Amino acid sequence: MKRGCKFSFHVSVVIAAITYIYFSTVFVFIDQWLGLGSSPGMLNAAVFTLLAVMCISSYRTAIYTDPGRVPSSFVPDIEDAENPIHEIKRKGGDLRYCQKCSHHKPPRAHHCRICNRCVLRMDHHCVWMNNCVGHANYKIFFVFVVHAVIAVIYSLVLLVGSLTVDSQKDSEDSLRIIYIISGLLLIPLGLALGFFLGWHLYLIFHNKTTIEYHEGVRAMWLAEKGGQLYSHPYDLGVFENLTAILGPNILCWVCPTARHIGSGLRFRTKYDNLIGISTPK
């Protein structure tokens, strides 16, 4: 499902950063180190261009893909014995109901105050995408982060390589400024994206969302306080968690167009079909 996208300052910053990194990498780093007219230069420029296109494509798709809406007709079936899990409110013990949206919330759904609606399997609201990260676009978001990390590391390698050549001759002031700005941009960006990628790999391995992780910390503390052992109810095992999010075909795990919307919910088929979630086999 596609969604409209209003103008966002943060989205503009991301697009400007991608554009700057691409042009500085291809027309400065590669040209200074290998030369765009040489075979190695043309090959590296082509590979980096392909990587940049994949970054932009996955970023655009993540922005315009609706993260997942709760059907207005959804009603929890508490009498179904095949459903082992019914999420309840923290206070009162009732089934989860959103007062703002005026309907019941399926398991793992949360209300986003910025989007002003409930989102299926909500992970977080990303200001850099001007969109929520949820059930329908989590894989696309993750693929974008993977492509971005590879692109930043690739650009840093080309920057360092071009410096080894450029240090033997006087550089123009404009090139020096480009090198300084690129270094100040790529190094912290690489560290931040690398940490972000590691964090979401951890979440995928355990079939958690960012919201569920923080809720699980409190649940674990309460369980230990009561002398019980807490376990995440949606953890299916590392491989099944990966296939639930990224799809059964390993070759398509980093392809955002290979749409496999997983959920990590091993519930009844009736519930899965109702909200459009595939059940992992």
Backbone as JSON, one array per atom type, in Angstrom:
{
  "sequence": "MKRGCKFSFHVSVVIAAITYIYFSTVFVFIDQWLGLGSSPGMLNAAVFTLLAVMCISSYRTAIYTDPGRVPSSFVPDIEDAENPIHEIKRKGGDLRYCQKCSHHKPPRAHHCRICNRCVLRMDHHCVWMNNCVGHANYKIFFVFVVHAVIAVIYSLVLLVGSLTVDSQKDSEDSLRIIYIISGLLLIPLGLALGFFLGWHLYLIFHNKTTIEYHEGVRAMWLAEKGGQLYSHPYDLGVFENLTAILGPNILCWVCPTARHIGSGLRFRTKYDNLIGISTPK",
  "N": [[0.84, -1.19, 0.0], [0.6, 2.15, -0.91], [1.57, 5.39, 0.27], [0.98, 8.9, 0.8], [3.48, 11.46, 0.9], [4.48, 14.05, 2.85], [6.31, 17.16, 2.73], [9.47, 17.02, 4.27], [11.95, 18.07, 6.45], [13.97, 16.41, 7.45], [13.99, 14.26, 5.64], [14.86, 15.61, 3.38], [17.44, 16.25, 4.2], [18.63, 13.69, 4.3], [18.49, 12.94, 1.59], [20.1, 14.93, 0.48], [22.54, 14.28, 1.7], [23.05, 11.72, 0.63], [23.3, 12.4, -2.08], [25.53, 14.14, -2.01], [27.56, 12.43, -1.03], [27.66, 10.56, -3.08], [28.47, 12.06, -5.43], [30.91, 13.18, -4.55], [32.37, 10.87, -4.05], [32.5, 9.5, -6.55], [33.35, 11.47, -8.48], [35.49, 12.71, -7.28], [37.03, 11.13, -5.29], [37.36, 8.57, -6.62], [38.2, 9.5, -9.11], [40.54, 10.93, -8.47], [42.13, 8.92, -7.39], [42.07, 6.51, -9.04], [41.3, 7.36, -11.54], [38.8, 8.28, -13.71], [38.77, 7.59, -16.36], [40.14, 5.23, -16.58], [40.15, 1.59, -16.55], [39.89, 0.32, -13.93], [38.88, 2.56, -12.56], [36.45, 3.12, -13.92], [35.11, 0.75, -13.39], [34.85, 0.76, -10.55], [33.36, 3.1, -10.31], [31.0, 2.35, -11.59], [30.13, 0.24, -9.94], [29.75, 1.6, -7.5], [27.81, 3.41, -8.28], [25.66, 1.7, -8.86], [25.23, 0.75, -6.27], [24.46, 3.13, -5.03], [22.08, 3.64, -6.39], [20.54, 1.49, -5.49], [20.38, 2.15, -2.79], [18.92, 4.59, -2.87], [16.57, 3.66, -4.08], [15.56, 1.73, -2.24], [15.26, 3.4, -0.03], [13.36, 5.27, -0.93], [11.2, 3.53, -1.38], [10.72, 2.61, 1.22], [9.84, 4.97, 2.4], [7.43, 5.57, 1.05], [5.85, 3.34, 1.45], [3.11, 2.11, 3.15], [3.17, 1.42, 6.59], [1.46, -0.45, 7.71], [-1.86, -0.92, 8.41], [-4.37, -1.26, 10.92], [-7.13, -3.3, 10.39], [-10.42, -2.0, 10.28], [-12.42, -3.72, 10.88], [-11.41, -5.54, 12.63], [-11.66, -7.76, 15.32], [-10.84, -9.17, 18.37], [-10.75, -12.67, 18.89], [-11.54, -14.18, 21.54], [-12.37, -16.65, 22.29], [-11.18, -18.55, 20.82], [-9.43, -21.41, 20.95], [-7.1, -22.17, 19.69], [-5.41, -20.08, 19.58], [-2.72, -19.14, 21.31], [-1.91, -16.84, 22.58], [-2.94, -13.82, 23.95], [-2.68, -10.52, 23.92], [-2.83, -8.21, 26.57], [-4.0, -5.3, 28.35], [-1.71, -3.3, 30.28], [-2.7, -2.35, 32.64], [-5.57, -3.23, 34.39], [-6.16, -5.52, 32.9], [-7.72, -5.98, 30.64], [-8.5, -6.75, 27.15], [-6.44, -5.38, 24.57], [-7.17, -2.14, 23.62], [-7.55, 0.66, 21.57], [-8.05, 3.87, 22.53], [-7.89, 6.24, 21.12], [-8.06, 5.57, 18.4], [-10.34, 4.14, 18.52], [-10.77, 1.31, 18.32], [-10.08, -2.23, 18.66], [-6.76, -3.4, 19.28], [-4.57, -5.45, 17.46], [-2.26, -8.1, 18.46], [1.03, -6.88, 19.02], [0.62, -4.48, 17.78], [0.73, -0.9, 17.83], [-0.06, 2.43, 18.88], [0.78, 5.26, 17.03], [1.79, 8.41, 17.89], [2.59, 10.45, 16.23], [1.86, 9.78, 13.59], [-0.74, 9.43, 14.19], [-2.35, 7.09, 14.35], [-2.94, 3.53, 14.64], [-0.36, 1.13, 14.23], [0.6, -1.82, 12.64], [2.66, -4.24, 14.11], [4.54, -2.32, 15.06], [7.7, -0.78, 15.02], [9.23, 1.63, 15.35], [8.82, 5.21, 15.04], [10.25, 6.77, 12.38], [11.94, 9.66, 11.95], [13.64, 10.34, 9.94], [12.65, 9.18, 7.73], [10.16, 10.14, 7.64], [8.01, 8.56, 8.32], [6.39, 5.7, 9.78], [8.05, 2.74, 10.96], [7.1, -0.4, 10.38], [5.02, -3.34, 10.19], [4.66, -3.72, 7.33], [6.77, -2.43, 6.04], [9.18, -2.96, 7.27], [11.2, -4.77, 6.45], [12.07, -3.48, 4.1], [13.06, -1.11, 5.15], [15.18, -2.18, 6.69], [16.79, -3.29, 4.69], [17.56, -0.96, 3.36], [19.2, 0.21, 5.33], [21.28, -1.67, 5.39], [22.34, -1.4, 2.77], [23.14, 1.27, 2.94], [25.15, 1.2, 4.9], [27.11, -0.39, 3.63], [27.66, 1.29, 1.44], [28.72, 3.58, 2.71], [31.05, 2.54, 3.95], [32.43, 1.68, 1.67], [32.81, 4.16, 0.37], [34.47, 5.41, 2.24], [36.77, 3.81, 2.06], [37.57, 4.39, -0.57], [38.03, 7.12, -0.23], [40.25, 7.16, 1.55], [42.08, 5.8, -0.06], [42.36, 7.61, -2.18], [43.56, 9.71, -0.86], [46.12, 8.76, -0.33], [47.34, 8.97, -2.77], [46.92, 11.61, -3.43], [48.35, 12.95, -1.5], [50.9, 13.25, -2.34], [51.07, 15.4, -3.98], [50.27, 18.84, -4.5], [47.13, 19.87, -3.41], [44.1, 21.28, -4.63], [42.34, 23.98, -3.09], [39.56, 23.66, -3.06], [39.27, 20.88, -3.32], [40.42, 20.04, -0.95], [38.59, 21.0, 0.9], [36.4, 19.41, 0.22], [37.37, 16.9, 0.93], [37.64, 17.24, 3.71], [35.0, 17.82, 4.54], [33.78, 15.45, 3.71], [35.09, 13.53, 5.27], [34.27, 14.33, 7.85], [31.61, 13.79, 7.59], [31.33, 11.08, 6.73], [32.65, 9.4, 8.64], [31.37, 9.68, 11.33], [28.8, 9.01, 10.41], [29.14, 6.44, 9.42], [29.76, 5.07, 11.81], [27.39, 5.47, 13.27], [25.42, 4.28, 11.6], [26.46, 1.7, 11.49], [26.19, 0.85, 14.16], [23.42, 1.01, 14.32], [22.66, -0.91, 12.43], [23.68, -3.23, 13.65], [22.07, -3.25, 15.94], [19.47, -3.69, 14.89], [19.86, -6.14, 13.69], [20.17, -7.71, 15.96], [17.56, -7.44, 17.0], [16.08, -8.69, 14.96], [17.11, -11.31, 15.05], [16.01, -12.14, 17.45], [13.37, -11.79, 17.03], [12.05, -9.37, 17.78], [10.67, -6.1, 18.32], [11.7, -2.65, 18.55], [10.09, -1.41, 20.44], [9.05, -3.65, 21.78], [11.39, -4.66, 22.86], [12.08, -2.79, 24.89], [9.79, -3.02, 26.45], [10.1, -5.67, 27.15], [12.32, -5.66, 28.83], [11.34, -4.55, 31.19], [9.34, -6.47, 31.7], [10.91, -8.73, 32.12], [12.25, -7.99, 34.43], [10.12, -7.82, 36.24], [9.28, -10.48, 36.17], [11.51, -11.86, 37.19], [11.52, -10.75, 39.69], [9.24, -11.88, 40.75], [10.03, -14.48, 40.9], [9.9, -15.95, 38.55], [10.54, -17.17, 35.18], [11.22, -15.29, 32.38], [10.36, -15.27, 28.93], [10.58, -14.27, 25.53], [7.57, -14.15, 23.8], [7.33, -14.39, 21.02], [9.53, -15.42, 19.85], [10.92, -17.53, 17.56], [13.17, -18.98, 17.08], [16.44, -18.53, 15.66], [16.83, -18.85, 12.79], [14.19, -19.16, 11.81], [13.15, -16.76, 12.69], [14.58, -14.98, 11.09], [13.67, -15.72, 8.5], [11.0, -15.12, 8.81], [10.96, -12.37, 8.78], [12.63, -11.5, 6.62], [12.08, -13.23, 4.54], [11.71, -16.47, 2.88], [13.58, -17.08, 0.9], [16.94, -16.95, 0.73], [18.58, -15.6, -1.08], [17.16, -13.37, -1.71], [17.13, -11.73, 0.46], [18.33, -9.22, 0.77], [17.03, -7.71, -1.06], [14.82, -5.25, -1.67], [12.57, -5.27, -3.31], [11.7, -7.84, -3.43], [9.13, -8.83, -2.07], [8.33, -10.07, 0.93], [6.28, -10.26, 3.44], [6.77, -10.76, 6.6], [5.93, -11.84, 9.97], [6.43, -13.12, 12.36], [4.52, -14.16, 13.99], [2.99, -16.81, 15.32], [0.15, -17.59, 14.99], [-3.34, -18.43, 14.71], [-4.6, -19.3, 11.45], [-6.86, -17.92, 10.63], [-6.72, -15.47, 11.98], [-4.31, -14.47, 10.94], [-4.86, -14.18, 8.17], [-6.8, -12.26, 8.33], [-5.62, -9.81, 9.05], [-3.71, -9.68, 7.15], [-1.23, -10.96, 7.43], [1.43, -13.16, 6.96], [1.86, -16.51, 7.99], [4.69, -17.98, 9.42], [6.19, -20.97, 8.28]],
  "CA": [[0.0, 0.0, 0.0], [1.38, 3.38, -1.01], [1.09, 6.49, 1.08], [1.51, 10.2, 0.42], [4.6, 11.91, 1.72], [4.58, 15.49, 2.95], [7.68, 17.65, 2.78], [10.12, 16.82, 5.56], [13.33, 18.56, 6.5], [14.88, 15.28, 7.67], [14.1, 13.53, 4.37], [15.7, 16.44, 2.51], [18.83, 16.1, 4.66], [19.11, 12.37, 3.88], [18.69, 12.97, 0.13], [21.27, 15.77, 0.23], [23.73, 13.53, 2.11], [23.29, 10.67, -0.37], [23.77, 13.06, -3.3], [26.9, 14.64, -1.79], [28.49, 11.28, -0.92], [27.82, 9.94, -4.4], [29.27, 12.88, -6.34], [32.28, 13.31, -4.04], [33.04, 9.57, -4.19], [32.74, 9.16, -7.96], [34.05, 12.5, -9.25], [36.69, 13.18, -6.57], [37.86, 10.06, -4.74], [37.72, 7.61, -7.66], [38.94, 10.2, -10.17], [41.87, 11.26, -7.98], [42.91, 7.72, -7.09], [42.18, 5.58, -10.15], [41.01, 8.01, -12.8], [37.53, 7.81, -14.27], [38.99, 7.07, -17.71], [40.79, 3.92, -16.53], [39.25, 0.46, -16.34], [39.53, 0.21, -12.51], [38.05, 3.69, -12.19], [35.11, 2.92, -14.47], [34.48, -0.37, -12.68], [34.47, 1.22, -9.22], [32.28, 4.08, -10.47], [29.78, 1.61, -11.93], [29.68, -0.49, -8.75], [29.24, 2.55, -6.52], [26.56, 3.95, -8.82], [24.64, 0.68, -8.63], [24.96, 0.75, -4.83], [23.71, 4.36, -4.74], [20.72, 3.45, -6.92], [19.86, 0.58, -4.57], [20.1, 2.93, -1.57], [17.82, 5.52, -3.14], [15.36, 2.9, -4.37], [15.04, 1.17, -0.99], [14.85, 4.53, 0.82], [12.1, 5.79, -1.47], [10.16, 2.53, -1.15], [10.41, 2.61, 2.65], [9.1, 6.19, 2.71], [6.1, 5.58, 0.46], [5.1, 2.14, 1.8], [2.37, 2.2, 4.4], [3.72, 0.41, 7.5], [0.47, -1.46, 8.07], [-3.02, -0.4, 9.14], [-5.24, -2.24, 11.58], [-8.45, -3.29, 9.75], [-11.48, -1.49, 11.15], [-13.29, -4.84, 11.23], [-10.72, -6.48, 13.5], [-12.17, -8.01, 16.67], [-10.14, -10.35, 18.91], [-11.59, -13.84, 19.17], [-10.98, -14.7, 22.8], [-12.84, -18.01, 22.51], [-10.44, -19.46, 19.94], [-8.45, -22.14, 21.76], [-5.87, -22.36, 18.95], [-4.59, -18.88, 19.75], [-2.15, -19.27, 22.65], [-1.49, -15.57, 23.14], [-3.81, -12.65, 23.83], [-2.06, -9.42, 24.62], [-3.78, -7.47, 27.38], [-3.51, -4.02, 28.83], [-0.87, -3.4, 31.46], [-3.55, -2.08, 33.79], [-6.95, -3.63, 34.24], [-6.25, -6.89, 32.38], [-8.61, -6.1, 29.48], [-7.86, -6.85, 25.85], [-5.89, -4.09, 24.15], [-8.12, -1.31, 22.87], [-7.01, 2.01, 21.38], [-9.08, 4.88, 22.77], [-7.8, 7.29, 20.1], [-8.55, 5.03, 17.13], [-11.66, 3.54, 18.81], [-10.9, -0.08, 17.92], [-9.14, -3.14, 19.31], [-5.43, -3.5, 18.67], [-4.03, -6.82, 17.39], [-0.96, -8.25, 19.11], [2.2, -6.2, 18.5], [0.24, -3.19, 17.19], [0.85, 0.22, 18.76], [-0.54, 3.71, 18.35], [1.83, 6.26, 16.8], [1.26, 9.74, 18.15], [2.94, 11.34, 15.13], [0.98, 9.41, 12.48], [-2.08, 9.48, 14.75], [-3.07, 5.86, 14.04], [-2.28, 2.31, 15.09], [0.51, 0.53, 13.22], [0.86, -3.24, 12.87], [4.04, -4.6, 14.46], [5.29, -1.06, 15.02], [9.04, -0.77, 15.6], [9.42, 3.01, 15.8], [8.57, 6.22, 14.02], [11.55, 7.26, 11.91], [11.82, 11.02, 11.42], [14.47, 10.43, 8.74], [11.82, 8.69, 6.62], [8.83, 10.76, 7.78], [7.1, 7.42, 8.26], [6.6, 4.66, 10.79], [8.63, 1.47, 10.55], [6.19, -1.4, 10.91], [4.85, -4.66, 9.58], [4.74, -3.78, 5.87], [7.98, -1.82, 5.47], [10.36, -3.19, 8.11], [12.26, -5.37, 5.64], [12.58, -2.45, 3.2], [13.87, -0.24, 6.0], [16.41, -2.89, 7.06], [17.61, -3.4, 3.48], [18.15, 0.36, 3.14], [20.3, 0.39, 6.29], [22.38, -2.53, 4.92], [22.94, -0.76, 1.6], [23.77, 2.5, 3.37], [26.39, 0.85, 5.6], [28.07, -0.81, 2.61], [28.04, 2.47, 0.65], [29.58, 4.45, 3.52], [32.36, 1.88, 4.08], [33.04, 1.73, 0.33], [33.23, 5.53, 0.14], [35.62, 5.67, 3.12], [37.94, 3.14, 1.48], [37.99, 5.19, -1.73], [38.57, 8.38, 0.28], [41.6, 6.9, 2.06], [42.94, 5.48, -1.2], [42.67, 8.82, -2.95], [44.46, 10.54, -0.06], [47.48, 8.24, -0.46], [47.86, 9.49, -4.03], [46.84, 13.07, -3.44], [49.29, 13.53, -0.54], [52.18, 13.46, -3.01], [51.03, 16.6, -4.79], [49.48, 19.91, -3.9], [45.71, 19.79, -3.73], [43.39, 22.53, -4.7], [41.6, 24.28, -1.86], [38.22, 23.1, -3.16], [39.35, 19.46, -3.04], [40.68, 19.89, 0.49], [37.32, 21.21, 1.59], [35.58, 18.23, -0.03], [37.9, 15.82, 1.76], [37.34, 17.51, 5.12], [33.56, 17.63, 4.75], [33.47, 14.03, 3.53], [35.55, 12.82, 6.46], [33.39, 14.67, 8.97], [30.3, 13.2, 7.34], [31.34, 9.63, 6.58], [33.08, 8.68, 9.83], [30.27, 9.52, 12.29], [27.67, 8.34, 9.77], [29.46, 5.02, 9.39], [29.64, 4.55, 13.17], [25.98, 5.46, 13.66], [24.71, 3.27, 10.82], [26.95, 0.39, 11.9], [25.52, 0.52, 15.43], [22.0, 0.83, 14.01], [22.53, -2.2, 11.76], [23.87, -4.26, 14.66], [20.9, -3.25, 16.81], [18.33, -4.31, 14.23], [20.17, -7.56, 13.55], [19.83, -8.32, 17.26], [16.11, -7.5, 17.1], [15.59, -9.69, 14.02], [17.49, -12.63, 15.56], [15.13, -12.48, 18.58], [12.0, -11.48, 16.61], [11.54, -8.31, 18.63], [10.7, -4.73, 17.83], [12.31, -1.76, 19.53], [9.12, -1.24, 21.52], [9.0, -4.89, 22.54], [12.63, -4.81, 23.63], [11.98, -1.99, 26.11], [8.76, -3.63, 27.27], [10.63, -6.93, 27.65], [13.22, -5.39, 29.95], [10.49, -4.41, 32.38], [8.69, -7.75, 31.95], [11.92, -9.63, 32.68], [12.5, -7.56, 35.81], [8.97, -8.21, 37.04], [9.27, -11.94, 36.26], [12.56, -12.26, 38.13], [11.09, -10.32, 41.02], [8.25, -12.85, 41.21], [10.6, -15.82, 40.89], [9.55, -16.65, 37.32], [11.47, -17.03, 34.06], [10.56, -14.61, 31.25], [10.84, -15.54, 27.57], [9.84, -13.5, 24.54], [6.59, -15.1, 23.26], [7.32, -14.47, 19.56], [10.83, -15.93, 19.4], [10.74, -18.84, 16.92], [14.49, -19.5, 16.71], [17.15, -17.54, 14.83], [16.58, -18.97, 11.35], [12.78, -18.87, 11.53], [12.97, -15.32, 12.87], [15.1, -14.33, 9.89], [12.78, -15.96, 7.37], [9.73, -14.45, 9.07], [11.11, -10.95, 8.46], [13.3, -11.27, 5.34], [11.57, -14.12, 3.51], [12.3, -17.8, 2.86], [14.65, -17.17, -0.09], [18.11, -16.22, 1.25], [19.12, -14.75, -2.14], [16.33, -12.16, -1.8], [17.08, -11.07, 1.75], [18.75, -7.82, 0.67], [16.33, -7.12, -2.19], [13.56, -4.69, -1.15], [11.44, -5.53, -4.2], [11.23, -9.2, -3.18], [8.27, -8.56, -0.93], [7.79, -11.13, 1.78], [5.95, -9.58, 4.68], [6.69, -11.72, 7.68], [5.4, -11.27, 11.19], [6.89, -13.76, 13.57], [3.36, -14.49, 14.8], [2.5, -18.15, 15.02], [-1.22, -17.6, 15.45], [-4.25, -19.15, 13.85], [-4.66, -18.81, 10.08], [-7.96, -16.97, 10.53], [-6.22, -14.17, 12.42], [-3.28, -14.03, 10.02], [-5.49, -13.73, 6.94], [-7.61, -11.09, 8.6], [-4.81, -8.59, 9.03], [-2.76, -9.71, 6.05], [0.09, -11.38, 7.9], [1.7, -14.55, 6.61], [2.33, -17.31, 9.1], [5.88, -18.74, 9.06], [6.02, -22.41, 8.3]],
  "C": [[0.88, 1.25, 0.0], [0.75, 4.46, -0.14], [1.68, 7.78, 0.55], [2.61, 10.62, 1.36], [4.66, 13.43, 1.7], [6.06, 15.89, 3.01], [8.25, 17.48, 4.18], [11.56, 17.3, 5.47], [14.31, 17.4, 6.62], [15.06, 14.45, 6.41], [14.99, 14.29, 3.4], [17.17, 16.32, 2.9], [19.41, 14.77, 4.2], [19.39, 12.37, 2.38], [19.92, 13.8, -0.22], [22.56, 15.04, 0.59], [24.07, 12.43, 1.11], [23.86, 11.28, -1.65], [25.22, 13.52, -3.16], [27.9, 13.49, -1.75], [28.72, 10.66, -2.29], [28.75, 10.76, -5.3], [30.71, 13.04, -5.86], [33.04, 12.0, -4.21], [33.43, 9.3, -5.64], [33.66, 10.18, -8.63], [35.27, 13.1, -8.53], [37.56, 12.01, -6.14], [38.32, 9.08, -5.82], [38.56, 8.28, -8.74], [40.36, 10.51, -9.73], [42.75, 10.02, -7.79], [43.15, 6.85, -8.32], [42.0, 6.22, -11.51], [39.74, 7.44, -13.42], [37.7, 7.22, -15.67], [39.63, 5.7, -17.72], [39.76, 2.82, -16.28], [38.89, 0.27, -14.87], [38.63, 1.35, -12.05], [36.62, 3.55, -12.66], [34.38, 1.81, -13.74], [34.0, 0.06, -11.3], [33.33, 2.24, -9.29], [30.96, 3.39, -10.77], [29.23, 0.87, -10.71], [29.08, 0.46, -7.72], [27.93, 3.19, -6.99], [25.41, 2.98, -8.61], [24.24, 0.65, -7.15], [24.14, 1.98, -4.43], [22.27, 4.24, -5.22], [19.92, 2.54, -6.0], [19.5, 1.29, -3.27], [18.9, 3.84, -1.78], [16.51, 4.78, -3.37], [14.74, 2.34, -3.09], [14.56, 2.26, -0.05], [13.5, 5.08, 0.36], [10.95, 4.82, -1.2], [9.75, 2.5, 0.32], [9.58, 3.83, 3.04], [7.65, 6.07, 2.27], [5.28, 4.33, 0.78], [4.41, 2.34, 3.14], [2.84, 1.1, 5.34], [2.73, -0.66, 7.93], [-0.64, -0.89, 8.93], [-3.81, -1.54, 9.77], [-6.61, -2.19, 10.91], [-9.53, -2.83, 10.74], [-12.41, -2.6, 11.62], [-12.64, -5.81, 12.22], [-11.36, -6.53, 14.89], [-11.47, -9.24, 17.21], [-11.11, -11.45, 19.26], [-11.03, -14.54, 20.4], [-11.42, -16.13, 23.07], [-12.1, -19.02, 21.65], [-9.33, -20.12, 20.74], [-7.12, -22.32, 21.04], [-4.94, -21.16, 19.07], [-4.03, -18.87, 21.16], [-1.86, -17.95, 23.33], [-2.56, -14.52, 22.89], [-3.15, -11.53, 24.62], [-3.13, -8.6, 25.33], [-3.16, -6.16, 27.81], [-2.64, -4.23, 30.06], [-1.69, -3.19, 32.73], [-4.98, -2.52, 33.47], [-7.13, -5.03, 33.7], [-7.2, -7.07, 31.21], [-7.81, -6.3, 28.21], [-7.49, -5.46, 25.35], [-6.87, -3.37, 23.24], [-7.56, 0.1, 22.79], [-8.15, 3.02, 21.52], [-9.08, 5.95, 21.68], [-8.33, 6.83, 18.75], [-9.92, 4.38, 17.26], [-11.81, 2.15, 18.2], [-9.87, -0.91, 18.66], [-7.82, -3.16, 18.53], [-4.99, -4.96, 18.63], [-2.72, -6.9, 18.18], [0.13, -7.54, 18.33], [1.87, -4.89, 17.79], [0.32, -2.11, 18.26], [0.36, 1.49, 18.07], [0.64, 4.67, 18.22], [1.22, 7.65, 16.98], [1.53, 10.7, 17.0], [2.04, 11.06, 13.93], [-0.49, 9.43, 12.88], [-2.93, 8.28, 14.3], [-2.28, 4.68, 14.56], [-1.52, 1.68, 13.93], [0.78, -0.92, 13.6], [2.35, -3.49, 13.08], [4.96, -3.37, 14.39], [6.64, -1.21, 15.71], [9.35, 0.61, 16.17], [8.98, 3.96, 14.7], [9.91, 6.85, 13.66], [11.38, 8.64, 11.29], [12.62, 11.17, 10.13], [13.76, 9.88, 7.51], [10.46, 9.38, 6.6], [7.75, 9.7, 7.69], [7.39, 6.48, 9.42], [7.32, 3.47, 10.15], [7.79, 0.38, 11.21], [6.14, -2.65, 10.07], [5.14, -4.7, 8.08], [6.02, -3.22, 5.28], [9.23, -2.05, 6.3], [11.51, -3.78, 7.3], [12.89, -4.33, 4.71], [13.5, -1.49, 3.96], [15.21, -0.9, 6.34], [17.35, -3.0, 5.86], [18.28, -2.06, 3.16], [19.33, 0.59, 4.07], [21.51, -0.45, 5.86], [23.1, -1.88, 3.75], [23.69, 0.51, 2.0], [25.1, 2.23, 4.08], [27.47, 0.44, 4.6], [28.57, 0.38, 1.81], [28.99, 3.37, 1.43], [30.97, 3.85, 3.67], [33.12, 1.93, 2.76], [33.59, 3.13, 0.06], [34.44, 5.88, 1.0], [36.89, 5.03, 2.59], [38.47, 3.93, 0.29], [38.57, 6.53, -1.3], [40.01, 8.19, 0.76], [42.55, 6.59, 0.92], [43.31, 6.7, -2.0], [43.61, 9.74, -2.18], [45.9, 10.07, -0.17], [48.14, 8.74, -1.74], [47.96, 11.0, -3.99], [47.85, 13.7, -2.49], [50.64, 13.83, -1.18], [52.2, 14.7, -3.88], [50.14, 17.62, -4.11], [48.03, 19.79, -4.37], [45.11, 21.18, -3.82], [42.59, 22.73, -3.42], [40.21, 23.67, -1.89], [38.22, 21.6, -2.85], [39.61, 19.21, -1.56], [39.39, 20.05, 1.29], [36.42, 19.99, 1.43], [36.04, 17.06, 0.83], [37.54, 16.02, 3.23], [35.87, 17.27, 5.41], [33.19, 16.15, 4.66], [33.9, 13.22, 4.74], [34.66, 13.07, 7.65], [32.01, 14.08, 8.82], [30.34, 11.68, 7.39], [31.7, 8.88, 7.86], [31.97, 8.57, 10.88], [29.05, 8.81, 11.7], [27.9, 6.84, 9.72], [29.31, 4.37, 10.76], [28.18, 4.43, 13.58], [25.2, 4.38, 12.92], [25.16, 1.86, 11.19], [26.31, -0.06, 13.21], [24.04, 0.22, 15.18], [21.77, -0.53, 13.34], [22.69, -3.34, 12.76], [22.66, -4.39, 15.59], [19.73, -3.97, 16.16], [18.61, -5.77, 13.87], [19.85, -8.31, 14.84], [18.32, -8.48, 17.39], [15.54, -8.58, 16.19], [15.9, -11.1, 14.52], [16.55, -13.09, 16.68], [13.66, -12.2, 18.27], [11.35, -10.46, 17.55], [11.46, -7.02, 17.83], [11.38, -3.88, 18.9], [11.38, -1.54, 20.72], [9.07, -2.48, 22.4], [10.25, -5.13, 23.35], [12.52, -4.06, 24.95], [10.89, -2.53, 27.04], [9.26, -4.94, 27.89], [11.58, -6.76, 28.81], [12.43, -5.28, 31.24], [9.81, -5.74, 32.72], [9.65, -8.75, 32.57], [12.2, -9.29, 34.13], [11.36, -7.98, 36.73], [8.92, -9.73, 37.23], [10.31, -12.43, 37.26], [12.19, -11.88, 39.55], [10.07, -11.29, 41.6], [8.74, -14.28, 41.18], [10.24, -16.63, 39.67], [10.59, -16.38, 36.24], [10.72, -16.42, 32.88], [11.19, -15.04, 29.93], [9.96, -14.78, 26.59], [8.88, -14.43, 23.81], [6.64, -15.28, 21.75], [8.63, -15.01, 18.98], [10.65, -17.35, 18.87], [12.06, -19.56, 16.68], [15.12, -18.58, 15.68], [16.76, -17.65, 13.36], [15.12, -18.65, 11.01], [12.47, -17.4, 11.76], [13.44, -14.56, 11.64], [14.15, -14.5, 8.71], [11.42, -15.29, 7.56], [9.78, -12.99, 8.66], [11.6, -10.75, 7.03], [12.82, -12.17, 4.22], [12.29, -15.45, 3.49], [13.48, -17.95, 1.9], [15.83, -16.31, 0.36], [18.66, -15.26, 0.21], [18.36, -13.44, -2.26], [16.29, -11.38, -0.49], [17.45, -9.59, 1.67], [18.12, -7.14, -0.55], [14.99, -6.57, -1.71], [12.36, -4.97, -2.02], [10.9, -6.94, -4.06], [10.39, -9.15, -1.92], [7.81, -9.84, -0.26], [7.54, -10.48, 3.12], [5.77, -10.63, 5.76], [6.17, -11.06, 8.94], [5.99, -11.87, 12.44], [5.74, -14.11, 14.5], [2.89, -15.89, 14.41], [1.11, -18.28, 15.62], [-2.07, -18.39, 14.46], [-4.32, -18.51, 12.46], [-5.75, -17.75, 9.92], [-7.49, -15.57, 10.91], [-5.2, -13.61, 11.42], [-3.88, -13.48, 8.73], [-6.27, -12.43, 7.14], [-6.82, -9.8, 8.5], [-3.7, -8.64, 7.99], [-1.37, -10.09, 6.47], [0.27, -12.84, 7.55], [2.27, -15.27, 7.81], [3.56, -18.09, 8.69], [5.66, -20.23, 9.21], [7.23, -23.05, 9.0]]
}
